[in-house]
């Protein structure tokens, strides 16, 4: 795959990091596409909200792309021994901007549906992650072979919306 040049903290991060923007499997499958169903009858799940995690590992956010239902909790932390930060935006609106020394763990609630882009402003050139927040629990993120599964879908006709950080959006009636 392709790589990105590192401009800061090269002693710890190295001079190159993998480019996670477009990852294509040998058979053409695309990793990190969020697939979310929208339509009537797909209300909120009853019970506890989901808890998702975003770590800093090897000078990268991990996972790079994930999805969660609105109301879910995001736990941020840093496994690297250098300082990172997490500046989260939805569109032009800042949701939070928190420093992440190794000892700090931060919890934030993902209140609204939309795409959250998170960057480390200390290493802006390559450190970014995305969380697609959906209004219901019927979503998935494609794996390294471009595969996904969404289980427990009530019978009906829905709009499947596809999101990718570089290739954009598409939708299909399913």
PDB file of C-alpha atoms in Angstrom:
ATOM      1  CA  UNK A   1       0.000   0.000   0.000  1.00  0.00           C
ATOM      2  CA  UNK A   2       0.948   3.634  -0.127  1.00  0.00           C
ATOM      3  CA  UNK A   3       2.656   5.521   2.682  1.00  0.00           C
ATOM      4  CA  UNK A   4       2.687   9.050   4.098  1.00  0.00           C
ATOM      5  CA  UNK A   5       5.757  11.020   5.152  1.00  0.00           C
ATOM      6  CA  UNK A   6       6.126  11.830   8.833  1.00  0.00           C
ATOM      7  CA  UNK A   7       7.215  15.374   9.653  1.00  0.00           C
ATOM      8  CA  UNK A   8       7.133  15.347  13.479  1.00  0.00           C
ATOM      9  CA  UNK A   9       8.277  12.915  16.174  1.00  0.00           C
ATOM     10  CA  UNK A  10      10.202  10.874  13.574  1.00  0.00           C
ATOM     11  CA  UNK A  11      12.332   9.350  16.322  1.00  0.00           C
ATOM     12  CA  UNK A  12       9.236   7.649  17.721  1.00  0.00           C
ATOM     13  CA  UNK A  13       6.897   7.416  14.705  1.00  0.00           C
ATOM     14  CA  UNK A  14       9.463   6.642  12.016  1.00  0.00           C
ATOM     15  CA  UNK A  15       9.760   8.470   8.700  1.00  0.00           C
ATOM     16  CA  UNK A  16       6.754   6.825   6.993  1.00  0.00           C
ATOM     17  CA  UNK A  17       3.326   5.584   8.119  1.00  0.00           C
ATOM     18  CA  UNK A  18       0.804   3.508   6.143  1.00  0.00           C
ATOM     19  CA  UNK A  19      -1.780   5.554   4.234  1.00  0.00           C
ATOM     20  CA  UNK A  20      -5.158   4.296   5.453  1.00  0.00           C
ATOM     21  CA  UNK A  21      -7.349   6.419   3.161  1.00  0.00           C
ATOM     22  CA  UNK A  22      -7.928   3.896   0.354  1.00  0.00           C
ATOM     23  CA  UNK A  23      -7.260   0.219   1.106  1.00  0.00           C
ATOM     24  CA  UNK A  24      -8.254  -2.147  -1.708  1.00  0.00           C
ATOM     25  CA  UNK A  25      -8.194  -5.940  -1.441  1.00  0.00           C
ATOM     26  CA  UNK A  26      -6.695  -8.000  -4.306  1.00  0.00           C
ATOM     27  CA  UNK A  27     -10.223  -8.834  -5.537  1.00  0.00           C
ATOM     28  CA  UNK A  28     -11.284  -5.152  -5.509  1.00  0.00           C
ATOM     29  CA  UNK A  29     -13.055  -5.049  -2.130  1.00  0.00           C
ATOM     30  CA  UNK A  30     -12.737  -1.709  -0.321  1.00  0.00           C
ATOM     31  CA  UNK A  31     -11.927  -1.434   3.403  1.00  0.00           C
ATOM     32  CA  UNK A  32     -13.416   1.216   5.727  1.00  0.00           C
ATOM     33  CA  UNK A  33     -16.686   1.874   3.925  1.00  0.00           C
ATOM     34  CA  UNK A  34     -19.525   2.572   6.351  1.00  0.00           C
ATOM     35  CA  UNK A  35     -22.846   1.058   5.266  1.00  0.00           C
ATOM     36  CA  UNK A  36     -25.918   2.348   7.114  1.00  0.00           C
ATOM     37  CA  UNK A  37     -29.593   1.620   6.560  1.00  0.00           C
ATOM     38  CA  UNK A  38     -32.154   4.427   6.753  1.00  0.00           C
ATOM     39  CA  UNK A  39     -35.929   4.327   6.593  1.00  0.00           C
ATOM     40  CA  UNK A  40     -39.146   3.782   8.519  1.00  0.00           C
ATOM     41  CA  UNK A  41     -39.173   1.044  11.136  1.00  0.00           C
ATOM     42  CA  UNK A  42     -35.479   1.374  11.991  1.00  0.00           C
ATOM     43  CA  UNK A  43     -35.851   3.144  15.332  1.00  0.00           C
ATOM     44  CA  UNK A  44     -33.415   3.303  18.195  1.00  0.00           C
ATOM     45  CA  UNK A  45     -32.319   0.131  19.918  1.00  0.00           C
ATOM     46  CA  UNK A  46     -33.720  -0.319  23.410  1.00  0.00           C
ATOM     47  CA  UNK A  47     -31.168  -0.886  26.145  1.00  0.00           C
ATOM     48  CA  UNK A  48     -27.693   0.367  26.921  1.00  0.00           C
ATOM     49  CA  UNK A  49     -25.920   2.647  24.441  1.00  0.00           C
ATOM     50  CA  UNK A  50     -22.831   1.246  22.762  1.00  0.00           C
ATOM     51  CA  UNK A  51     -19.314   1.998  23.977  1.00  0.00           C
ATOM     52  CA  UNK A  52     -16.621   2.398  21.318  1.00  0.00           C
ATOM     53  CA  UNK A  53     -12.917   3.111  21.733  1.00  0.00           C
ATOM     54  CA  UNK A  54     -10.373   5.200  19.843  1.00  0.00           C
ATOM     55  CA  UNK A  55      -6.721   4.620  20.691  1.00  0.00           C
ATOM     56  CA  UNK A  56      -3.460   6.175  19.495  1.00  0.00           C
ATOM     57  CA  UNK A  57      -1.125   3.340  18.488  1.00  0.00           C
ATOM     58  CA  UNK A  58       2.085   3.720  16.500  1.00  0.00           C
ATOM     59  CA  UNK A  59       1.276   7.366  15.695  1.00  0.00           C
ATOM     60  CA  UNK A  60      -2.097   6.468  14.206  1.00  0.00           C
ATOM     61  CA  UNK A  61      -5.666   6.493  15.470  1.00  0.00           C
ATOM     62  CA  UNK A  62      -7.025   2.969  15.804  1.00  0.00           C
ATOM     63  CA  UNK A  63      -9.459   2.111  14.426  1.00  0.00           C
ATOM     64  CA  UNK A  64      -9.190   4.489  11.479  1.00  0.00           C
ATOM     65  CA  UNK A  65     -12.912   4.282  10.610  1.00  0.00           C
ATOM     66  CA  UNK A  66     -15.790   3.113  12.766  1.00  0.00           C
ATOM     67  CA  UNK A  67     -19.511   3.623  13.165  1.00  0.00           C
ATOM     68  CA  UNK A  68     -21.773   4.001  16.184  1.00  0.00           C
ATOM     69  CA  UNK A  69     -25.379   4.756  16.966  1.00  0.00           C
ATOM     70  CA  UNK A  70     -26.247   8.240  18.252  1.00  0.00           C
ATOM     71  CA  UNK A  71     -26.106   8.247  22.050  1.00  0.00           C
ATOM     72  CA  UNK A  72     -23.083   5.934  22.146  1.00  0.00           C
ATOM     73  CA  UNK A  73     -20.080   6.629  24.337  1.00  0.00           C
ATOM     74  CA  UNK A  74     -16.613   7.184  22.872  1.00  0.00           C
ATOM     75  CA  UNK A  75     -13.603   6.391  25.059  1.00  0.00           C
ATOM     76  CA  UNK A  76     -10.376   8.045  23.906  1.00  0.00           C
ATOM     77  CA  UNK A  77      -6.923   7.065  25.083  1.00  0.00           C
ATOM     78  CA  UNK A  78      -3.289   7.006  24.029  1.00  0.00           C
ATOM     79  CA  UNK A  79      -1.102   3.879  24.020  1.00  0.00           C
ATOM     80  CA  UNK A  80       1.880   5.783  22.569  1.00  0.00           C
ATOM     81  CA  UNK A  81       4.528   7.255  24.859  1.00  0.00           C
ATOM     82  CA  UNK A  82       4.330  10.658  23.116  1.00  0.00           C
ATOM     83  CA  UNK A  83       1.623  13.318  23.482  1.00  0.00           C
ATOM     84  CA  UNK A  84      -1.293  13.262  21.035  1.00  0.00           C
ATOM     85  CA  UNK A  85      -4.544  15.187  20.938  1.00  0.00           C
ATOM     86  CA  UNK A  86      -8.002  14.532  19.543  1.00  0.00           C
ATOM     87  CA  UNK A  87      -9.792  17.428  17.848  1.00  0.00           C
ATOM     88  CA  UNK A  88     -13.236  16.198  16.769  1.00  0.00           C
ATOM     89  CA  UNK A  89     -15.425  18.075  14.327  1.00  0.00           C
ATOM     90  CA  UNK A  90     -18.783  17.456  12.731  1.00  0.00           C
ATOM     91  CA  UNK A  91     -18.713  19.703   9.686  1.00  0.00           C
ATOM     92  CA  UNK A  92     -17.205  22.996  10.863  1.00  0.00           C
ATOM     93  CA  UNK A  93     -18.431  22.558  14.465  1.00  0.00           C
ATOM     94  CA  UNK A  94     -15.911  21.425  17.096  1.00  0.00           C
ATOM     95  CA  UNK A  95     -17.337  18.665  19.292  1.00  0.00           C
ATOM     96  CA  UNK A  96     -14.280  18.409  21.542  1.00  0.00           C
ATOM     97  CA  UNK A  97     -10.551  19.096  21.501  1.00  0.00           C
ATOM     98  CA  UNK A  98      -8.645  17.166  24.151  1.00  0.00           C
ATOM     99  CA  UNK A  99      -4.973  16.580  24.871  1.00  0.00           C
ATOM    100  CA  UNK A 100      -4.123  12.909  25.281  1.00  0.00           C
ATOM    101  CA  UNK A 101      -1.014  12.231  27.334  1.00  0.00           C
ATOM    102  CA  UNK A 102      -0.471   8.511  27.872  1.00  0.00           C
ATOM    103  CA  UNK A 103      -2.060   8.523  31.332  1.00  0.00           C
ATOM    104  CA  UNK A 104      -5.308  10.253  30.306  1.00  0.00           C
ATOM    105  CA  UNK A 105      -8.567   8.526  29.349  1.00  0.00           C
ATOM    106  CA  UNK A 106     -11.468  10.683  28.119  1.00  0.00           C
ATOM    107  CA  UNK A 107     -15.117   9.780  27.656  1.00  0.00           C
ATOM    108  CA  UNK A 108     -17.413  11.676  25.267  1.00  0.00           C
ATOM    109  CA  UNK A 109     -20.996  11.049  24.155  1.00  0.00           C
ATOM    110  CA  UNK A 110     -21.805  11.009  20.432  1.00  0.00           C
ATOM    111  CA  UNK A 111     -25.109  12.890  20.576  1.00  0.00           C
ATOM    112  CA  UNK A 112     -25.995  13.522  16.914  1.00  0.00           C
ATOM    113  CA  UNK A 113     -25.971  11.533  13.700  1.00  0.00           C
ATOM    114  CA  UNK A 114     -23.336  12.611  11.169  1.00  0.00           C
ATOM    115  CA  UNK A 115     -19.669  12.133  10.311  1.00  0.00           C
ATOM    116  CA  UNK A 116     -17.166  12.956  13.058  1.00  0.00           C
ATOM    117  CA  UNK A 117     -13.648  13.682  11.803  1.00  0.00           C
ATOM    118  CA  UNK A 118     -10.926  13.466  14.437  1.00  0.00           C
ATOM    119  CA  UNK A 119      -7.420  14.773  13.857  1.00  0.00           C
ATOM    120  CA  UNK A 120      -4.326  15.016  15.991  1.00  0.00           C
ATOM    121  CA  UNK A 121      -3.309  18.624  15.539  1.00  0.00           C
ATOM    122  CA  UNK A 122       0.184  17.764  16.738  1.00  0.00           C
ATOM    123  CA  UNK A 123       0.638  15.402  13.741  1.00  0.00           C
ATOM    124  CA  UNK A 124      -1.994  16.733  11.342  1.00  0.00           C
ATOM    125  CA  UNK A 125      -0.560  15.372   8.094  1.00  0.00           C
ATOM    126  CA  UNK A 126      -1.544  11.774   8.736  1.00  0.00           C
ATOM    127  CA  UNK A 127      -3.306  11.268  12.079  1.00  0.00           C
ATOM    128  CA  UNK A 128      -7.021  11.232  11.405  1.00  0.00           C
ATOM    129  CA  UNK A 129      -9.951   9.006  12.209  1.00  0.00           C
ATOM    130  CA  UNK A 130     -13.630   9.005  11.342  1.00  0.00           C
ATOM    131  CA  UNK A 131     -16.734   7.914  13.213  1.00  0.00           C
ATOM    132  CA  UNK A 132     -19.993   7.762  11.282  1.00  0.00           C
ATOM    133  CA  UNK A 133     -22.766   8.260  13.836  1.00  0.00           C
ATOM    134  CA  UNK A 134     -26.082   6.765  12.723  1.00  0.00           C
ATOM    135  CA  UNK A 135     -29.653   7.238  14.001  1.00  0.00           C
ATOM    136  CA  UNK A 136     -30.247   3.469  14.375  1.00  0.00           C
ATOM    137  CA  UNK A 137     -28.284   0.271  15.036  1.00  0.00           C
ATOM    138  CA  UNK A 138     -28.330  -0.987  11.432  1.00  0.00           C
ATOM    139  CA  UNK A 139     -24.825  -0.252  10.171  1.00  0.00           C
ATOM    140  CA  UNK A 140     -21.490  -1.920   9.469  1.00  0.00           C
ATOM    141  CA  UNK A 141     -17.932  -1.059   8.393  1.00  0.00           C
ATOM    142  CA  UNK A 142     -16.353  -3.090   5.605  1.00  0.00           C
ATOM    143  CA  UNK A 143     -13.411  -5.288   6.525  1.00  0.00           C
ATOM    144  CA  UNK A 144     -10.081  -5.657   4.707  1.00  0.00           C
ATOM    145  CA  UNK A 145     -11.810  -7.698   1.979  1.00  0.00           C
ATOM    146  CA  UNK A 146     -14.656  -5.196   1.550  1.00  0.00           C
ATOM    147  CA  UNK A 147     -17.208  -7.428   3.268  1.00  0.00           C
ATOM    148  CA  UNK A 148     -19.811  -6.484   5.854  1.00  0.00           C
ATOM    149  CA  UNK A 149     -22.934  -7.860   7.544  1.00  0.00           C
ATOM    150  CA  UNK A 150     -25.884  -6.091   9.142  1.00  0.00           C
ATOM    151  CA  UNK A 151     -28.012  -8.441  11.222  1.00  0.00           C
ATOM    152  CA  UNK A 152     -31.539  -8.293  12.607  1.00  0.00           C
ATOM    153  CA  UNK A 153     -32.995  -5.994   9.968  1.00  0.00           C
ATOM    154  CA  UNK A 154     -36.805  -5.849  10.073  1.00  0.00           C
ATOM    155  CA  UNK A 155     -38.472  -6.707   6.737  1.00  0.00           C
ATOM    156  CA  UNK A 156     -38.989  -3.619   4.592  1.00  0.00           C
ATOM    157  CA  UNK A 157     -37.578  -1.358   1.913  1.00  0.00           C
ATOM    158  CA  UNK A 158     -34.726   0.877   3.009  1.00  0.00           C
ATOM    159  CA  UNK A 159     -32.044   3.200   1.714  1.00  0.00           C
ATOM    160  CA  UNK A 160     -28.526   1.812   2.123  1.00  0.00           C
ATOM    161  CA  UNK A 161     -26.096   4.721   2.437  1.00  0.00           C
ATOM    162  CA  UNK A 162     -22.413   4.181   1.792  1.00  0.00           C
ATOM    163  CA  UNK A 163     -19.703   6.540   3.097  1.00  0.00           C
ATOM    164  CA  UNK A 164     -15.971   6.528   2.408  1.00  0.00           C
ATOM    165  CA  UNK A 165     -13.541   9.231   3.527  1.00  0.00           C
ATOM    166  CA  UNK A 166     -11.979   9.710   0.079  1.00  0.00           C
ATOM    167  CA  UNK A 167     -14.500   8.308  -2.389  1.00  0.00           C
ATOM    168  CA  UNK A 168     -17.523  10.075  -0.879  1.00  0.00           C
ATOM    169  CA  UNK A 169     -21.106   8.928  -0.582  1.00  0.00           C
ATOM    170  CA  UNK A 170     -23.515   6.751  -2.522  1.00  0.00           C
ATOM    171  CA  UNK A 171     -26.902   5.210  -1.791  1.00  0.00           C
ATOM    172  CA  UNK A 172     -29.047   2.354  -3.054  1.00  0.00           C
ATOM    173  CA  UNK A 173     -32.594   1.216  -2.383  1.00  0.00           C
ATOM    174  CA  UNK A 174     -32.623  -2.226  -0.764  1.00  0.00           C
TER     175      UNK A 174
END
